[in-house]
Coordinates of C-alpha atoms in Angstrom, one line a residue:
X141 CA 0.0 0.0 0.0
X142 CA 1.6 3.1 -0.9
X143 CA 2.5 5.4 1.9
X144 CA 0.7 8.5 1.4
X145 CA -2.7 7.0 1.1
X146 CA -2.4 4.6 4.3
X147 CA -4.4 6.7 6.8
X148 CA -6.8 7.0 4.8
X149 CA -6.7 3.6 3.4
X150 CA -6.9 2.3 7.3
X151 CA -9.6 4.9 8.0
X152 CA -11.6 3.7 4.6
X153 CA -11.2 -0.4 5.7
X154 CA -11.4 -0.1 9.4
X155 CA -14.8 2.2 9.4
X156 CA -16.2 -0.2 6.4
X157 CA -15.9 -3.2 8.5
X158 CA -16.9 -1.8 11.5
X159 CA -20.1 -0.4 10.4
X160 CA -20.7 -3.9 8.8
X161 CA -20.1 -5.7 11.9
X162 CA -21.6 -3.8 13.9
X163 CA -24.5 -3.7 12.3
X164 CA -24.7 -7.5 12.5
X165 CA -24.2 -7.7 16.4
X166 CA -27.4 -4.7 16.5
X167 CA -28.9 -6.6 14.6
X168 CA -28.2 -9.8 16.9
X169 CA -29.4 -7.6 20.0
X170 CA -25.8 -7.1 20.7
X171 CA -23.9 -3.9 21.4
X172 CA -21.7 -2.8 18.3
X173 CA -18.4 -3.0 19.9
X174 CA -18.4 -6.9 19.9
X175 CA -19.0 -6.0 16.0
X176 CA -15.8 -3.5 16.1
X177 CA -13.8 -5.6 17.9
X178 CA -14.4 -8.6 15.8
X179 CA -13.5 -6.1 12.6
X180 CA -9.8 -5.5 14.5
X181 CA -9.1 -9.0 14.4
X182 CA -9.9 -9.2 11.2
X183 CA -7.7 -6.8 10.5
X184 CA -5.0 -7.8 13.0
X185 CA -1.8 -9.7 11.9
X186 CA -3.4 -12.6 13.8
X187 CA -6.1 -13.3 10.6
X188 CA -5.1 -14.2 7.6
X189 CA -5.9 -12.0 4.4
X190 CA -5.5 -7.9 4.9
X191 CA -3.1 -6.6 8.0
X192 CA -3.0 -3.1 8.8
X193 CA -0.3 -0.6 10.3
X194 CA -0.8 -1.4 13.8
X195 CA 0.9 2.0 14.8
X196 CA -1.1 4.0 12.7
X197 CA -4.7 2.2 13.8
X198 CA -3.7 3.2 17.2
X199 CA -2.4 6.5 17.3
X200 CA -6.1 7.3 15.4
X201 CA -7.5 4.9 18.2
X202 CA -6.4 7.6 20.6
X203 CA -7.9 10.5 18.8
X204 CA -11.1 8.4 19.7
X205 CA -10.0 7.9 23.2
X206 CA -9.3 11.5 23.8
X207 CA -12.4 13.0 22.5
X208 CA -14.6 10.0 24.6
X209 CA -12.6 11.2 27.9
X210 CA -12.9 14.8 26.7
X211 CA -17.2 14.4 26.5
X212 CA -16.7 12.4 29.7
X213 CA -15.4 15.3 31.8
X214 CA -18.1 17.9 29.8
X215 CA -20.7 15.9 31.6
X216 CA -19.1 15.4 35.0
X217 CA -20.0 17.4 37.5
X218 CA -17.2 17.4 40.8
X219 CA -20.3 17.8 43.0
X220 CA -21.6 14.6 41.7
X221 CA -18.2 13.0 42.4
X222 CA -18.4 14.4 46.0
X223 CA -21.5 13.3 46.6
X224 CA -20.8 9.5 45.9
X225 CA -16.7 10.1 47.4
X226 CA -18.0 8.2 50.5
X227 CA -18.1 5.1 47.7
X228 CA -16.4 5.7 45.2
X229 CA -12.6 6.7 46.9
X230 CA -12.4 4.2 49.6
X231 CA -14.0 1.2 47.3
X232 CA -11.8 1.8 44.2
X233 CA -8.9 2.0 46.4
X234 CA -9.9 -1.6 48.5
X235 CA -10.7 -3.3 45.3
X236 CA -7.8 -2.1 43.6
X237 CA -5.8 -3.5 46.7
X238 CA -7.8 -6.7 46.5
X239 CA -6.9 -6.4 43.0
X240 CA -3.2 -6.3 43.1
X241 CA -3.2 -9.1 45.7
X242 CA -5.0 -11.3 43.7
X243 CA -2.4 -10.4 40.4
X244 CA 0.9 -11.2 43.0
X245 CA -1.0 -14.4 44.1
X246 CA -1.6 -15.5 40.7
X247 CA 2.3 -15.2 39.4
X248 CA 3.7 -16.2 42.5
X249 CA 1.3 -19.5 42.0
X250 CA 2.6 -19.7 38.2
X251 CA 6.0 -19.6 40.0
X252 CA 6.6 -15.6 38.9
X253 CA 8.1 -13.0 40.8
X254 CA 6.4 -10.7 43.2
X255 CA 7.1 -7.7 41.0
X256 CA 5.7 -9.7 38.1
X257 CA 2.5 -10.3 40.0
X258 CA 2.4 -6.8 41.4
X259 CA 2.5 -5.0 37.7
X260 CA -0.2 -8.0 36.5
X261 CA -2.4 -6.6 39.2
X262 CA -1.7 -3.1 38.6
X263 CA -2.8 -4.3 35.4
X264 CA -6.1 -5.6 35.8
X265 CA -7.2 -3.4 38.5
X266 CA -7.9 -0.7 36.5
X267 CA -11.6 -0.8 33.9
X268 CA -11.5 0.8 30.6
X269 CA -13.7 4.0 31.1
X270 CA -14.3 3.9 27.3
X271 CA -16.1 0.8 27.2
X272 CA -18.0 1.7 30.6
X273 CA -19.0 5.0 29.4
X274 CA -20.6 3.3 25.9
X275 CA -21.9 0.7 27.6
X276 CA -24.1 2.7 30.3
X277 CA -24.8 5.1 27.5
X278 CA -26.7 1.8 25.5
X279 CA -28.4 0.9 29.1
X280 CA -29.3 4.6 29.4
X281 CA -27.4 4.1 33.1
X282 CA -24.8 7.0 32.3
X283 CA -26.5 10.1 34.3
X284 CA -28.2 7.7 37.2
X285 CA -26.9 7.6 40.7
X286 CA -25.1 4.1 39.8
X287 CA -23.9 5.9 37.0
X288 CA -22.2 8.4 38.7
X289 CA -20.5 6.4 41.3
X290 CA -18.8 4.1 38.6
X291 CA -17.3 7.3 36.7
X292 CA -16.2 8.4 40.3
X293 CA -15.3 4.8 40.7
X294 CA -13.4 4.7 37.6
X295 CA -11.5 8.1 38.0
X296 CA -10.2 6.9 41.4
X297 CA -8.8 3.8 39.3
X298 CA -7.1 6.1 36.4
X299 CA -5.4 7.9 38.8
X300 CA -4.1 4.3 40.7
X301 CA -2.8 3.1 37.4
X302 CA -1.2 6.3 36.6
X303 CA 0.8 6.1 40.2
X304 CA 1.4 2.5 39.5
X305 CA 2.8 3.6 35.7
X306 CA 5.7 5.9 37.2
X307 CA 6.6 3.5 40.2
X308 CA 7.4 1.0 37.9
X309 CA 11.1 2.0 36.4
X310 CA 11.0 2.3 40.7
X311 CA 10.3 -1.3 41.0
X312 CA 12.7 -2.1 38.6
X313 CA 16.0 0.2 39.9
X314 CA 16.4 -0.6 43.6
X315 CA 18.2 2.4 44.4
X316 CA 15.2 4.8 43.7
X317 CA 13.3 5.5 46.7
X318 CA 9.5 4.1 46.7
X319 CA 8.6 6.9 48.8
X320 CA 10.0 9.5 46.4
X321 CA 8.2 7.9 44.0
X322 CA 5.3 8.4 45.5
X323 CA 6.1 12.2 46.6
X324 CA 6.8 13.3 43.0
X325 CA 3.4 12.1 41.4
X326 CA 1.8 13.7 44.2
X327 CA 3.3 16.6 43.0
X328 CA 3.2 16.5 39.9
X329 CA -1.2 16.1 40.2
X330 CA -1.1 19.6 42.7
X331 CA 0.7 21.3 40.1
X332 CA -1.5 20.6 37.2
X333 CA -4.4 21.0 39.7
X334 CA -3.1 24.6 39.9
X335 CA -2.2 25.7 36.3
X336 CA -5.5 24.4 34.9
X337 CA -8.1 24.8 37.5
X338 CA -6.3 28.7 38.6
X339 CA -4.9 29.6 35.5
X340 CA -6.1 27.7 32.4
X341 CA -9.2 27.9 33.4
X342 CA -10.2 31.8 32.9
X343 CA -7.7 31.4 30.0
X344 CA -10.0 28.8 28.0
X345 CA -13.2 30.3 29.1
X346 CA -12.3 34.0 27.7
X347 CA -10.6 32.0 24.2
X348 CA -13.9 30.3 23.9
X349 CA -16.1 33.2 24.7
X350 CA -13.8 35.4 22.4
X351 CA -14.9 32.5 19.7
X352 CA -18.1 32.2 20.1
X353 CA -18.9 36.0 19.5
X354 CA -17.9 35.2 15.8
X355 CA -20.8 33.1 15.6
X356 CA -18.8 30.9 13.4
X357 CA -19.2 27.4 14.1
X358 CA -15.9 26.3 12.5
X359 CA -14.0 28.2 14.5
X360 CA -15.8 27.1 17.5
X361 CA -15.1 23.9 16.2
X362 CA -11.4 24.3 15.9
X363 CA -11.2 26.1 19.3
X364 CA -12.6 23.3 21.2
X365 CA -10.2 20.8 19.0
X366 CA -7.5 23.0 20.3
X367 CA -8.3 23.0 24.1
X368 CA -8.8 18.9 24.2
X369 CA -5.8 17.8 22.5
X370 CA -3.3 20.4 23.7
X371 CA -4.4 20.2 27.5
X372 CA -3.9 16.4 26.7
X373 CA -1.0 16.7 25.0
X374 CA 0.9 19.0 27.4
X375 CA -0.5 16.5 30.7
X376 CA 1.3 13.9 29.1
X377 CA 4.4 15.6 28.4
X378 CA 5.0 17.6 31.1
X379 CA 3.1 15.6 33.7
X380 CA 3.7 12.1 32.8
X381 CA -0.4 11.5 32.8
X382 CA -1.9 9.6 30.4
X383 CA -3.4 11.6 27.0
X384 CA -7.0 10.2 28.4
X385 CA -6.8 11.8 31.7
X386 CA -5.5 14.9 30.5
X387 CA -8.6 14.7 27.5
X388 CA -10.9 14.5 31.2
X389 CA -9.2 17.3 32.8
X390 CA -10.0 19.5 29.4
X391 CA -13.3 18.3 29.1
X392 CA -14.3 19.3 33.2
X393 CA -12.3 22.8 32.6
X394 CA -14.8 23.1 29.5
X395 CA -17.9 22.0 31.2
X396 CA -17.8 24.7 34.0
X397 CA -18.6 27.3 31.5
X398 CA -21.3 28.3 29.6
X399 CA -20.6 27.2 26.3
X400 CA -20.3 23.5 27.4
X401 CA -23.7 21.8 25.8
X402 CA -22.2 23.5 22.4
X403 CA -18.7 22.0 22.9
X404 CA -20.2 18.6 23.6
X405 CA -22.4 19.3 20.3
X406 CA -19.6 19.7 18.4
X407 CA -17.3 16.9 19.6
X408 CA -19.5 14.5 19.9
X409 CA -19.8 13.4 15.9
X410 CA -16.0 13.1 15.7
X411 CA -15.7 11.6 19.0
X412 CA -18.4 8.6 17.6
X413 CA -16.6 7.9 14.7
X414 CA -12.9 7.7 16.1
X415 CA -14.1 6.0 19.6
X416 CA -14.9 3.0 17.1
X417 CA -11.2 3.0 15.9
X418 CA -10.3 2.1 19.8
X419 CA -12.1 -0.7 19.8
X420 CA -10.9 -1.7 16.5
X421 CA -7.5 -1.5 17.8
X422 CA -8.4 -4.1 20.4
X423 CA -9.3 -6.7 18.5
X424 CA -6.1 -6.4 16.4
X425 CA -4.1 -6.9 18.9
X426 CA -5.6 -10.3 20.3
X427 CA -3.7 -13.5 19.4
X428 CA -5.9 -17.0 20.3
X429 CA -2.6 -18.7 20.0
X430 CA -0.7 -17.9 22.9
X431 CA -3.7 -19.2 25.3
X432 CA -2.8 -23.1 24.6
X433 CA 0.9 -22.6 26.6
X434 CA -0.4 -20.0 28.9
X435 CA -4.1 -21.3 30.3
X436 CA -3.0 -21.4 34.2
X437 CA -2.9 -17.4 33.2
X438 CA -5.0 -16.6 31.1
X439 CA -7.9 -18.7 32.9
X440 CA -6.7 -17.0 36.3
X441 CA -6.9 -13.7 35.1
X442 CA -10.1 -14.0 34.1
X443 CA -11.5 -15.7 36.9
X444 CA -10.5 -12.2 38.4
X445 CA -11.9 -10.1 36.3
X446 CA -15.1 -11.7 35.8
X447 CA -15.8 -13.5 39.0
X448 CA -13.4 -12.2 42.2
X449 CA -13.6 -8.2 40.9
X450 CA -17.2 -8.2 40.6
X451 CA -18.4 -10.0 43.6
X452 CA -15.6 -8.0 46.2
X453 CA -17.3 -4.9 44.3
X454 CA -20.7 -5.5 45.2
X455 CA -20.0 -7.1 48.6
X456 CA -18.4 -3.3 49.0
X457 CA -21.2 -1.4 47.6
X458 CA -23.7 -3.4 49.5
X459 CA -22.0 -2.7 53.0
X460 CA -21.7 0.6 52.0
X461 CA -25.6 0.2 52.3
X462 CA -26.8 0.8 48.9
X463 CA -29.5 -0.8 46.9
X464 CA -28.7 -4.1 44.9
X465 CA -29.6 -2.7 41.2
X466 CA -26.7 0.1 42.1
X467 CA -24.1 -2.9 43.4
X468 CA -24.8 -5.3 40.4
X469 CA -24.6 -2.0 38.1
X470 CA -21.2 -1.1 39.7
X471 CA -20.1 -5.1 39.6
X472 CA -20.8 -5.4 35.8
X473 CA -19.1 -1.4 34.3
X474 CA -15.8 -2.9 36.3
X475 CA -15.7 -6.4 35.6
X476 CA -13.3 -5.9 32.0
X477 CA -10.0 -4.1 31.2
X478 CA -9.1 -1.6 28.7
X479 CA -6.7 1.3 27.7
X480 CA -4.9 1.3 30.8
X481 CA -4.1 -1.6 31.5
X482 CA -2.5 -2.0 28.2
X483 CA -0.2 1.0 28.8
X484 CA 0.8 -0.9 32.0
X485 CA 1.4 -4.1 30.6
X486 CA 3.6 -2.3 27.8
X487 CA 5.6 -0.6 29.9
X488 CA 5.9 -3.7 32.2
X489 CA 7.4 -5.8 29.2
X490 CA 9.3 -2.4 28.2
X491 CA 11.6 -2.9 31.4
X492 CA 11.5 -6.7 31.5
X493 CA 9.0 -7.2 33.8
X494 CA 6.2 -9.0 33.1
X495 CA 6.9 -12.7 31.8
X496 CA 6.7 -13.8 28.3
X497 CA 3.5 -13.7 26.6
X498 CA 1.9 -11.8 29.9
X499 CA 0.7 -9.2 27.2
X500 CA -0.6 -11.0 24.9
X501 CA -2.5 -12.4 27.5
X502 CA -3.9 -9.2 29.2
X503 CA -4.7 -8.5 25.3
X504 CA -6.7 -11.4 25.3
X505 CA -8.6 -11.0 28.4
X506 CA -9.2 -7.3 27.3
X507 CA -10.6 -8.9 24.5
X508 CA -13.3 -11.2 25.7
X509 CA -14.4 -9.4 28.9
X510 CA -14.7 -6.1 26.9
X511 CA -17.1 -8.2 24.3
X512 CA -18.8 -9.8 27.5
X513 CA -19.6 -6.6 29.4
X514 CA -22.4 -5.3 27.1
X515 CA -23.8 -8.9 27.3
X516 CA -23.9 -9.6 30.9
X517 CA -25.5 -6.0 31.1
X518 CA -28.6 -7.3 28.8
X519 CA -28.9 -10.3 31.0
X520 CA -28.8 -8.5 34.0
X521 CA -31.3 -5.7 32.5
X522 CA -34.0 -6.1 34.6
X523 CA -32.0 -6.5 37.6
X524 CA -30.6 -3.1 37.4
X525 CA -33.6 -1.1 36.5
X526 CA -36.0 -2.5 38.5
X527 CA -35.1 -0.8 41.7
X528 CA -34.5 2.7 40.7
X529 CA -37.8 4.0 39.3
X530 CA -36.2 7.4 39.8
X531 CA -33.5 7.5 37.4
X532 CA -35.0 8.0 34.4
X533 CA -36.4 11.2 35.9
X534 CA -33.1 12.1 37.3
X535 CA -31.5 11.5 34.2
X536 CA -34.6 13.7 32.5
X537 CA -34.3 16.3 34.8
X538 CA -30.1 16.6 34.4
X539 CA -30.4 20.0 32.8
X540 CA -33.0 21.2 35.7
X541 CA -31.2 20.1 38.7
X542 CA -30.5 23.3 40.2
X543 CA -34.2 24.0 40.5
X544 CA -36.2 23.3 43.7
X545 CA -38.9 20.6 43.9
X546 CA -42.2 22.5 43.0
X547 CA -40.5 23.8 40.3
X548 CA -39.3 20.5 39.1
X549 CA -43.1 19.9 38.5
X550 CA -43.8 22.3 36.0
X551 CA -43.8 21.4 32.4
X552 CA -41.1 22.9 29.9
X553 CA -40.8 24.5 27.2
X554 CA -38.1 25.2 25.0
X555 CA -37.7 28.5 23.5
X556 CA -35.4 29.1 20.6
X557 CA -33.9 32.7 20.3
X558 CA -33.6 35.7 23.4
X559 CA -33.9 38.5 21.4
X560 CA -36.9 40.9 21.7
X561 CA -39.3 38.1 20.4
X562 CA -38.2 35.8 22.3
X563 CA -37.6 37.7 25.5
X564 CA -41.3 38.2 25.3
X565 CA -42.5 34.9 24.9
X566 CA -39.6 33.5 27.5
X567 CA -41.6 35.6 29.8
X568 CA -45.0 34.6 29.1
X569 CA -44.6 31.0 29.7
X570 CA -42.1 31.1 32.8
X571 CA -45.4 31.7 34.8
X572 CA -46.9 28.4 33.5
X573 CA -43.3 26.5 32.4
X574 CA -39.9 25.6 33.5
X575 CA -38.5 27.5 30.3
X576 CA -35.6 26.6 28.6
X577 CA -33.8 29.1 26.1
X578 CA -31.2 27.9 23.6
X579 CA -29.6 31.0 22.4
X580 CA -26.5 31.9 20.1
X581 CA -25.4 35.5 21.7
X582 CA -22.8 34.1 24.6
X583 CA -23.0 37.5 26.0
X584 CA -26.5 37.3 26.2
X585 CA -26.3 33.9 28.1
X586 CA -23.9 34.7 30.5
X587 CA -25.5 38.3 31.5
X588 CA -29.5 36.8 32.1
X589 CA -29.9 35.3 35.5
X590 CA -33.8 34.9 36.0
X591 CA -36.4 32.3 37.7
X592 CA -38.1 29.7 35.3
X593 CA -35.7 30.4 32.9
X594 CA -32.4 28.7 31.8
X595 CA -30.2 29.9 29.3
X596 CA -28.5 27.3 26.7
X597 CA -25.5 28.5 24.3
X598 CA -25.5 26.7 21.4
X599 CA -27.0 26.1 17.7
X600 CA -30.6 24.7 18.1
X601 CA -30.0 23.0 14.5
X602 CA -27.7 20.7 15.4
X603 CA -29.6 17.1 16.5
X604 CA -26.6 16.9 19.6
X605 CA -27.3 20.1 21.0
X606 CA -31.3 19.3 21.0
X607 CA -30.3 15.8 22.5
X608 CA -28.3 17.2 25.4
X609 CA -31.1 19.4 25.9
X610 CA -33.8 16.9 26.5
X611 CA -35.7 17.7 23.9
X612 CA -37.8 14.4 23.7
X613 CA -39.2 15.5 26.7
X614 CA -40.0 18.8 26.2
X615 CA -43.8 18.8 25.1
X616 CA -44.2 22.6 24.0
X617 CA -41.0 24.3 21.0
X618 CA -41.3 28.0 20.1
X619 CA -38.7 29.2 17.7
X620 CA -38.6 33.0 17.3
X621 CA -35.6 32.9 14.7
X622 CA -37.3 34.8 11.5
X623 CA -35.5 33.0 9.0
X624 CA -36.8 30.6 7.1
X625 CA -33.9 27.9 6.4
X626 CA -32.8 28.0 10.2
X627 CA -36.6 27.4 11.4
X628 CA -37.0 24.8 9.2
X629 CA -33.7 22.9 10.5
X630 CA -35.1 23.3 13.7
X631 CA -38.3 21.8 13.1
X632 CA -36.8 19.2 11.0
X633 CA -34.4 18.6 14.1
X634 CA -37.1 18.9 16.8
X635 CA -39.3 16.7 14.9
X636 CA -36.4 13.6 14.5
X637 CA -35.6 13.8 18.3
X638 CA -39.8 14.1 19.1
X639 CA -42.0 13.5 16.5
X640 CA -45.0 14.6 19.7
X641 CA -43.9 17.7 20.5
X642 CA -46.1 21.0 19.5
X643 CA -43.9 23.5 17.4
X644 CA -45.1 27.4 17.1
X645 CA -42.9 28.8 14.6
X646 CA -42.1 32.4 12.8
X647 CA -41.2 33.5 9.4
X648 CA -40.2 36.9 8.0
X649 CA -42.8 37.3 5.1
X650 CA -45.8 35.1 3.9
X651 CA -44.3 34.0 1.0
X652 CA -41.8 32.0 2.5
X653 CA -44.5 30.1 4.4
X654 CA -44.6 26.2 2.3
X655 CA -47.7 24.0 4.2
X656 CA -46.0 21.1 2.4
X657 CA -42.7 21.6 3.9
X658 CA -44.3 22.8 7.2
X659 CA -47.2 20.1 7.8
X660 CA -49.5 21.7 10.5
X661 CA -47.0 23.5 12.1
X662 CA -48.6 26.9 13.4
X663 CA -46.7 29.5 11.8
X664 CA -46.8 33.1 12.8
X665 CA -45.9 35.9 10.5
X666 CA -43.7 38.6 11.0
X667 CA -46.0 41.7 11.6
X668 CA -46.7 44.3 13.7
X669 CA -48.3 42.0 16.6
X670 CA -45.5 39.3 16.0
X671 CA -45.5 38.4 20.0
X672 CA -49.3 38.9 20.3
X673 CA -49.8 36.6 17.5
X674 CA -47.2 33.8 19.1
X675 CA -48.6 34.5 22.8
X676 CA -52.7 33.7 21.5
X677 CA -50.7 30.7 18.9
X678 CA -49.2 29.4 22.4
X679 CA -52.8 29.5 24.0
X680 CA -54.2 27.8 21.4
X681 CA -51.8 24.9 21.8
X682 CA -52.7 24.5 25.4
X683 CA -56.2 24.1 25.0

């Protein structure tokens, strides 16, 4: 294959097969990344028939990884974190411990060394947030309680595996202090802490800010492209984290300002199509013929992952008092391995570590549990959702949660466009609706504070944007925009995400108005009593 076309020859095959197989497992009731991950192997030099650049595949993979972990941190909140801390520090740390003793206790039984054993545990003690993240996506689990305590969970793993990452050249040179060790990546975490949260974080918000008043959305684009991968970039480097974690730390700088639903909006197409490259870039790597010589392994370290990390989990959750749907959701997301583990296991054989094969096998293990974990979760469905009736209202009511409880029972309304129009009509409904406003002035967002009604930057033509704002359950649209191709993106948008809701629309002149393209949609024409006209259009609708 000739050199300059490779990318895009790799891009061209991988995303073919993918699509194709993961259509197939869909199809089969399946999640698609069984289907992606049996296109890698495929792919893999393992196969026979087509082999791809496996350097290539996975330096793309991590394009995929960094934009997932970027829309991760966009959507966490820190309170969230500190209001599951209580389970999610102390029980990632004890099952990690459990974790690690279980991975010396295996090698030392395979007649290994304890460092061996300690970097295989280090290994499989931490889950792949990318395949945790998709999964609970698919169960609709993401922004539920049990959600949010296995992202806390999760975190408090990254940031084990990235300690046990730099205390392994420690492990392997005598002379270097473990304590020091220890010291400098504590360190090294307060320092970052510092620059981004104290410095880079009035930095990006006035760059985005700055952006946004172009109204361009390329440039937005670019802008948020810019933030993820150079934060990520410059973690790595200068901090010795991981491009994923530094990807999360962009992506919670981001999501404390205003113009977070829009960033997500934006990132989340390319993230989609790149996240399926990772998974692709799993299966290439597994090789079914190293098992036959190593089965007291292999069989060992899954007996870990799938039977002894699962049941300590939910024997912790469970003490810790919780309900069983949110221990056997926390048992399943944690019960497979993923990115991090095979940075571990690479740098492991790196300084002659890890025993021969060792790799391969964590490659393998990787490979089955990560194409068992969306399976066990449809088994288990009705086991996790049957004792939470609350979460698909929690997970409705995301957007709303800073609003007290007879508030919370109003119906909403989405109203597209603050300008004088809109203003008016905002301020109609806020007596009768929870009213939210998806508007494309940041200034405008960031200077109106007022009860009932929530300001959202962003483009409300974009299906992402309409999706994070909960539009399928938002009974009542009113877009104020005059202009005739933007209102009918919106409706067309509106309409995909929920076909039910009732749309009052505007457009400059009467000529413009097609029924054919419009259906029934009441449309109000820009005169004289515009807002009069919307206000008796909205009354209508109620009645």
């Amino acid at each position: 294959m000739p050199d300059n076309i490779k990318i895009i020859a790799i891009l061209a095959i991988a995303l073919s097969l993918a699509c194709l197989f993961g259509y197939f497992s869909q199809k089969l009731k399946l999640s698609p990344i069984i289907g992606y991950l049996f296109a890698g192997f495929i792919l893999g030099p393992h196969c026979p028939g087509f082999i791809v650049d496996q350097n290539i595949s996975d330096q793309l993979a991590m394009i995929g990884v960094t934009l997932l972990m970027f829309a991760v941190g966009l959507n966490f909140n820190w309170k969230d974190l500190s209001a599951v801390k209580k389970i999610s520090l102390p029980g990632a740390v004890l099952l990690s411990t459990l974790s690690i003793c279980a991975g010396i206790s295996l090698s030392l039984y395979i007649g290994e060394s304890l460092i061996e054993g300690f970097v295989i545990g280090i290994a499989i003690s931490v889950s792949s947030t990318v395949v945790i993240v998709r999964v609970l996506t698919d169960q609709n689990l993401l922004h539920t309680k049990q959600g949010h305590i296995v992202v806390g969970w999760t975190i408090v793993e990254d940031l084990i595996s990235v300690f046990g990452l730099i205390l392994l050249p420690a492990l392997v040179q005598y002379t270097t202090s473990l304590s020091f060790s220890i010291l400098l990546v504590f360190i090294k975490v307060f320092l970052l802490g510092l620059i981004v949260y104290f410095i880079g974080d009035k930095l990006i918000e006035k760059l985005l800010k700055g952006i946004a008043r172009t109204r361009s959305h390329e440039l937005f684009t670019l802008a948020i492209l810019a933030v993820v991968f150079t934060i990520a970039v410059s973690s790595s480097y200068f901090f010795g984290i991981s491009l994923a974690l530094g990807a999360f730390i962009a992506g919670t700088v981001v999501g404390k300002t205003e113009l977070s639903h829009q960033a997500a909006a934006n990132a989340l197409p390319m993230r989609d199509a790149f996240s399926v490259l990772f998974f692709v870039s799993v299966g290439m790597l597994f090789n079914p013929f190293v098992l036959p010589n190593n089965l007291v392994l292999f069989f060992g370290t899954l007996c870990i992952l799938l039977l002894l990390r699962p049941i300590f989990c939910f024997c912790i959750v469970k003490i810790a008092k919780y309900q069983s749907c949110v221990a056997m959701t926390c048992a399943l997301a944690i019960s497979q391995i993923g990115e991090y583990s095979f940075i571990i296991a690479e740098e492991g054989s790196r300084l002659k570590i890890l025993p021969d094969n060792a790799y391969d096998i964590l490659v393998a293990c990787s490979f089955i549990t990560i194409g068992l974990n969306p399976i066990l979760f449809q088994l288990f469905k009705s086991v996790l959702k049957e004792k939470h009736p609350i979460s698909k209202a929690y997970q409705n009511n995301i957007l709303y949660s800073n609003k007290t409880s007879k508030e919370s029972f109003l119906p909403r309304a989405l109203v597209v466009g603050f300008g004088p129009v809109g203003k008016a009509i905002a301020h109609f409904l806020k007596e009768d609706y929870d009213v939210l406003v998806i508007e494309q002035n940041i200034d405008t967002v960031s200077s109106v504070h007022e009860k009932n009604i929530e300001l959202l930057f962003g483009d409300a033509t974009q299906l992402q944007l309409l999706e994070r704002a909960n539009v399928e359950n938002i009974p009542l649209v009113v877009i104020t925009t005059p202009d005739r191709e933007i209102t009918l993106s919106i409706i067309e948008a509106v309409h995909h995400i929920n076909p039910q809701a009732k749309i009052i629309a505007r457009v400059h002149f009467k000529s413009e108005y097609d029924r054919t393209k419009y259906g029934d949609i009441p449309i109000i024409f820009d005169e004289d009593a515009t807002v009069d006209k919307m206000i008796s259009a909205i009354e209508k609708e109620k009645h």
